[in-house]
Short mmCIF file of C-alpha atoms and ligand atoms in Angstrom, two decimals:
data_model
loop_
_atom_site.label_atom_id
_atom_site.label_comp_id
_atom_site.label_asym_id
_atom_site.label_seq_id
_atom_site.Cartn_x
_atom_site.Cartn_y
_atom_site.Cartn_z
CA MET B 1 108.90 107.76 -5.37
CA ASP B 2 111.28 110.15 -7.16
CA ARG B 3 110.61 113.83 -7.70
CA THR B 4 109.73 113.63 -11.40
CA HIS B 5 107.25 110.83 -10.82
CA ARG B 6 105.69 112.73 -7.94
CA GLN B 7 105.37 115.84 -10.10
CA GLN B 8 103.67 113.90 -12.89
CA GLN B 9 101.18 112.49 -10.42
CA ARG B 10 100.54 115.88 -8.91
CA ARG B 11 99.90 117.37 -12.34
CA ALA B 12 97.56 114.56 -13.31
CA SER B 13 95.42 115.18 -10.25
CA GLY B 14 96.27 118.88 -10.36
CA ARG B 15 93.88 121.49 -9.18
CA ILE B 16 95.97 124.61 -9.37
CA ASP B 17 97.73 123.56 -12.56
CA GLN B 18 94.36 123.76 -14.30
CA ASP B 19 94.26 127.52 -13.74
CA ILE B 20 97.53 128.05 -15.61
CA ALA B 21 97.36 129.06 -19.27
CA GLU B 22 101.07 128.88 -19.97
CA VAL B 23 104.22 127.78 -18.16
CA LEU B 24 106.83 130.50 -18.65
CA ILE B 25 109.72 128.97 -16.68
CA ASP B 26 109.73 125.31 -15.71
CA GLU B 27 111.20 123.69 -12.62
CA ASP B 28 114.39 122.48 -14.24
CA ALA B 29 115.19 125.88 -15.71
CA ILE B 30 114.57 127.46 -12.29
CA ALA B 31 116.82 124.95 -10.52
CA ARG B 32 119.64 125.51 -13.01
CA ARG B 33 119.41 129.30 -12.89
CA VAL B 34 119.16 129.51 -9.09
CA GLN B 35 122.30 127.41 -8.84
CA GLU B 36 124.12 129.71 -11.29
CA LEU B 37 123.03 132.76 -9.31
CA ALA B 38 124.22 131.18 -6.07
CA ASP B 39 127.59 130.40 -7.66
CA THR B 40 127.97 134.00 -8.81
CA ILE B 41 126.95 135.39 -5.42
CA ALA B 42 129.29 132.97 -3.65
CA ARG B 43 132.16 134.17 -5.84
CA ASP B 44 131.33 137.86 -5.33
CA TYR B 45 131.18 137.52 -1.56
CA ALA B 46 134.08 135.10 -1.30
CA HIS B 47 136.02 137.79 0.62
CA ASP B 48 133.38 137.72 3.40
CA GLU B 49 135.60 136.33 6.11
CA GLY B 50 133.79 138.00 8.97
CA SER B 51 130.32 136.58 8.31
CA ARG B 52 128.99 140.01 7.51
CA LEU B 53 126.57 138.86 4.82
CA VAL B 54 122.91 139.37 5.69
CA ILE B 55 120.26 138.18 3.27
CA VAL B 56 117.10 140.30 3.46
CA PRO B 57 114.26 138.51 1.68
CA VAL B 58 111.02 140.34 0.92
CA LEU B 59 108.11 138.27 2.17
CA THR B 60 105.97 136.61 1.20
CA GLY B 61 106.89 136.28 -2.47
CA ALA B 62 110.59 135.52 -2.03
CA PHE B 63 110.16 132.54 0.31
CA MET B 64 110.73 129.82 -2.28
CA PHE B 65 113.59 131.60 -4.02
CA LEU B 66 115.15 132.20 -0.60
CA ALA B 67 114.88 128.57 0.45
CA ASP B 68 116.49 127.36 -2.78
CA ILE B 69 119.27 129.92 -3.11
CA VAL B 70 120.55 129.90 0.47
CA ARG B 71 121.04 126.14 0.35
CA ASP B 72 123.60 126.72 -2.39
CA LEU B 73 125.51 129.44 -0.53
CA PRO B 74 128.57 128.29 1.38
CA HIS B 75 128.69 131.33 3.68
CA LYS B 76 127.86 131.64 7.31
CA ILE B 77 124.97 134.04 6.72
CA ARG B 78 122.15 135.69 8.59
CA ILE B 79 118.62 135.93 7.20
CA GLU B 80 116.49 138.92 8.25
CA VAL B 81 113.06 139.04 6.64
CA VAL B 82 111.13 142.16 5.73
CA THR B 83 107.54 142.52 4.60
CA VAL B 84 106.47 145.06 2.02
CA SER B 85 102.91 145.32 0.88
CA SER B 86 102.32 146.37 -2.69
CA TYR B 87 99.63 144.13 -4.21
CA PRO B 88 96.86 143.90 -1.65
CA GLY B 89 94.29 141.16 -2.32
CA ALA B 90 93.35 140.51 -5.91
CA ALA B 91 95.01 143.59 -7.45
CA THR B 92 97.40 142.99 -10.34
CA VAL B 93 98.58 146.57 -10.73
CA SER B 94 101.10 148.08 -8.33
CA LYS B 95 99.61 150.41 -5.75
CA GLY B 96 102.83 151.71 -4.28
CA ALA B 97 105.01 150.06 -1.68
CA ALA B 98 104.87 150.30 2.09
CA LEU B 99 107.02 148.65 4.70
CA VAL B 100 104.99 146.45 7.05
CA GLY B 101 106.49 146.42 10.55
CA VAL B 102 110.07 147.47 11.19
CA LEU B 103 113.40 146.84 9.51
CA PRO B 104 115.82 144.43 11.17
CA LYS B 105 118.14 146.33 13.52
CA ALA B 106 121.52 144.74 12.92
CA LEU B 107 122.40 145.99 9.44
CA GLU B 108 125.11 148.52 10.28
CA GLY B 109 128.48 147.54 8.84
CA ARG B 110 127.01 144.47 7.13
CA ASP B 111 126.92 143.39 3.51
CA VAL B 112 123.21 143.37 2.80
CA LEU B 113 121.76 141.39 -0.08
CA ILE B 114 118.08 142.15 -0.69
CA LEU B 115 116.21 139.26 -2.26
CA ASP B 116 112.88 139.79 -4.00
CA ASP B 117 110.63 137.69 -6.19
CA ILE B 118 110.08 140.18 -9.00
CA LEU B 119 111.03 143.68 -10.10
CA ASP B 120 108.00 145.42 -11.56
CA SER B 121 107.51 149.17 -11.00
CA GLY B 122 110.66 149.35 -8.87
CA GLN B 123 108.89 150.86 -5.86
CA THR B 124 109.47 147.94 -3.50
CA LEU B 125 113.20 147.67 -4.10
CA GLY B 126 113.62 151.44 -4.22
CA LEU B 127 111.94 151.84 -0.85
CA LEU B 128 114.00 149.06 0.71
CA GLN B 129 117.29 150.36 -0.69
CA ASP B 130 116.55 153.79 0.85
CA GLU B 131 115.53 152.38 4.22
CA ILE B 132 118.46 149.99 4.40
CA GLN B 133 121.00 152.67 3.36
CA ASN B 134 119.83 154.71 6.35
CA ARG B 135 121.09 151.88 8.56
CA ARG B 136 124.66 152.45 7.33
CA PRO B 137 125.47 148.98 6.01
CA ARG B 138 128.87 148.28 4.47
CA SER B 139 127.25 147.44 1.12
CA VAL B 140 123.80 146.89 -0.34
CA ARG B 141 123.07 144.74 -3.37
CA THR B 142 119.84 143.42 -4.80
CA CYS B 143 118.90 140.08 -6.27
CA VAL B 144 115.58 139.46 -8.00
CA PHE B 145 114.30 136.15 -9.27
CA LEU B 146 112.33 137.84 -12.10
CA ARG B 147 112.68 141.19 -13.82
CA LYS B 148 109.67 142.34 -15.79
CA GLN B 149 110.21 144.18 -19.04
CA CYS B 150 107.98 147.15 -18.31
CA PRO B 151 108.24 150.86 -17.57
CA ARG B 152 109.43 151.56 -14.02
CA THR B 153 108.10 154.36 -11.86
CA ARG B 154 111.43 154.12 -10.08
CA GLU B 155 114.68 153.10 -11.76
CA VAL B 156 116.58 150.62 -9.57
CA THR B 157 119.69 148.62 -10.30
CA CYS B 158 119.59 144.88 -9.78
CA ASP B 159 122.94 143.23 -9.22
CA TYR B 160 121.61 139.72 -9.78
CA VAL B 161 118.66 138.74 -11.99
CA GLY B 162 117.27 135.25 -12.44
CA PHE B 163 115.16 135.76 -15.55
CA ASP B 164 113.92 138.65 -17.66
CA ILE B 165 110.25 138.12 -18.47
CA PRO B 166 107.67 139.91 -20.63
CA ASP B 167 105.20 142.37 -19.13
CA ALA B 168 102.62 139.82 -17.93
CA PHE B 169 101.15 139.02 -14.53
CA VAL B 170 102.80 135.80 -13.39
CA VAL B 171 102.24 133.38 -10.51
CA GLY B 172 104.09 130.47 -8.95
CA TYR B 173 107.45 129.88 -7.26
CA GLY B 174 106.35 132.17 -4.43
CA LEU B 175 104.34 134.67 -6.48
CA ASP B 176 100.63 134.86 -5.75
CA PHE B 177 97.31 136.00 -7.05
CA ASP B 178 95.03 136.90 -4.13
CA GLY B 179 97.20 134.72 -1.89
CA PHE B 180 96.96 131.61 -4.08
CA TYR B 181 99.38 129.83 -6.44
CA ARG B 182 102.52 130.50 -4.38
CA ASN B 183 103.14 126.76 -4.08
CA LEU B 184 103.38 126.14 -7.82
CA PRO B 185 106.94 124.95 -8.43
CA TYR B 186 107.15 126.78 -11.77
CA VAL B 187 106.30 130.27 -13.08
CA GLY B 188 103.17 130.57 -15.18
CA VAL B 189 100.50 132.88 -16.50
CA LEU B 190 96.96 132.48 -15.21
CA ARG B 191 94.04 131.72 -17.45
CA ARG B 192 91.96 134.83 -18.01
CA GLU B 193 89.02 133.51 -16.02
CA GLY B 194 91.36 133.07 -13.02
CA ILE B 195 91.78 136.84 -12.76
CA ALA B 196 88.91 138.75 -11.23
CA PRO B 197 87.71 141.71 -13.31
P1 LIG R 201 107.15 146.74 -7.62
O1 LIG R 201 107.19 147.44 -6.29
O2 LIG R 201 108.49 146.59 -8.29
O3 LIG R 201 106.10 147.31 -8.53
O4 LIG R 201 106.55 145.33 -7.38
C1 LIG R 201 107.19 144.38 -6.71
C2 LIG R 201 106.21 143.49 -6.00
O5 LIG R 201 104.93 143.45 -6.65
C3 LIG R 201 106.74 142.09 -6.04
O6 LIG R 201 107.53 141.83 -4.91
C4 LIG R 201 105.49 141.26 -6.09
O7 LIG R 201 105.05 141.00 -4.79
C5 LIG R 201 104.48 142.13 -6.79
N1 LIG R 201 104.39 141.80 -8.25
C6 LIG R 201 104.85 142.54 -9.27
N2 LIG R 201 104.61 141.95 -10.47
C7 LIG R 201 103.97 140.78 -10.17
C8 LIG R 201 103.48 139.70 -10.98
O8 LIG R 201 103.57 139.64 -12.20
N3 LIG R 201 102.89 138.68 -10.30
C9 LIG R 201 102.76 138.65 -8.93
N4 LIG R 201 102.16 137.60 -8.41
N5 LIG R 201 103.23 139.64 -8.15
C10 LIG R 201 103.84 140.69 -8.76
MG1 LIG R 202 106.69 141.06 -3.11
#
């Protein structure tokens, strides 16, 4: 059974799809854009002869973006995950960012590319940029799948951006609400009744 057919079937029997009010970015658009981003990144790091590129994805939200984008990168890369907590449980407003556990050790002299699911207040990426800079890498860049059009409590530069989106709480393609909806293959907005008061 091909992918499209499988998707149609899944939707027809869909449980989580029923909680989605609107699809903001569909699977095909995501696939195209992720490929473009990978092409750009591949070009920018084409000089990386010494396998110095380390991708640092922010878990859990970046897992799907990570899996898709690294398959399109031709480099011999390392992947070192970090966990940052910012939206505990069913909260939909940022409560500040905190590193969970420790940073990977081997970042000195490397080209670090931080990968996150979404830029919202800027606290997560800001914190990680600071912490990673302290490890004296050769370079640090950031790549976010989504960038929300909203005021930032911390201004951070993103070198690579998948999509700019309006200031709404979104789920899918790795992004959760209270731990759910990460497995949606597209980005959508929840129905109001899906969000706890
Ligand atoms: P920031 O620290 O920039 O405020 O927030 C970044 C983190 O907050 C993201 O990595 C993500 O985990 C979470 N986040 C921000 N906006 C959204 C959103 O619209 N939906 C979901 N599911 N998570 C979000
Ligand atoms: Mg996150």
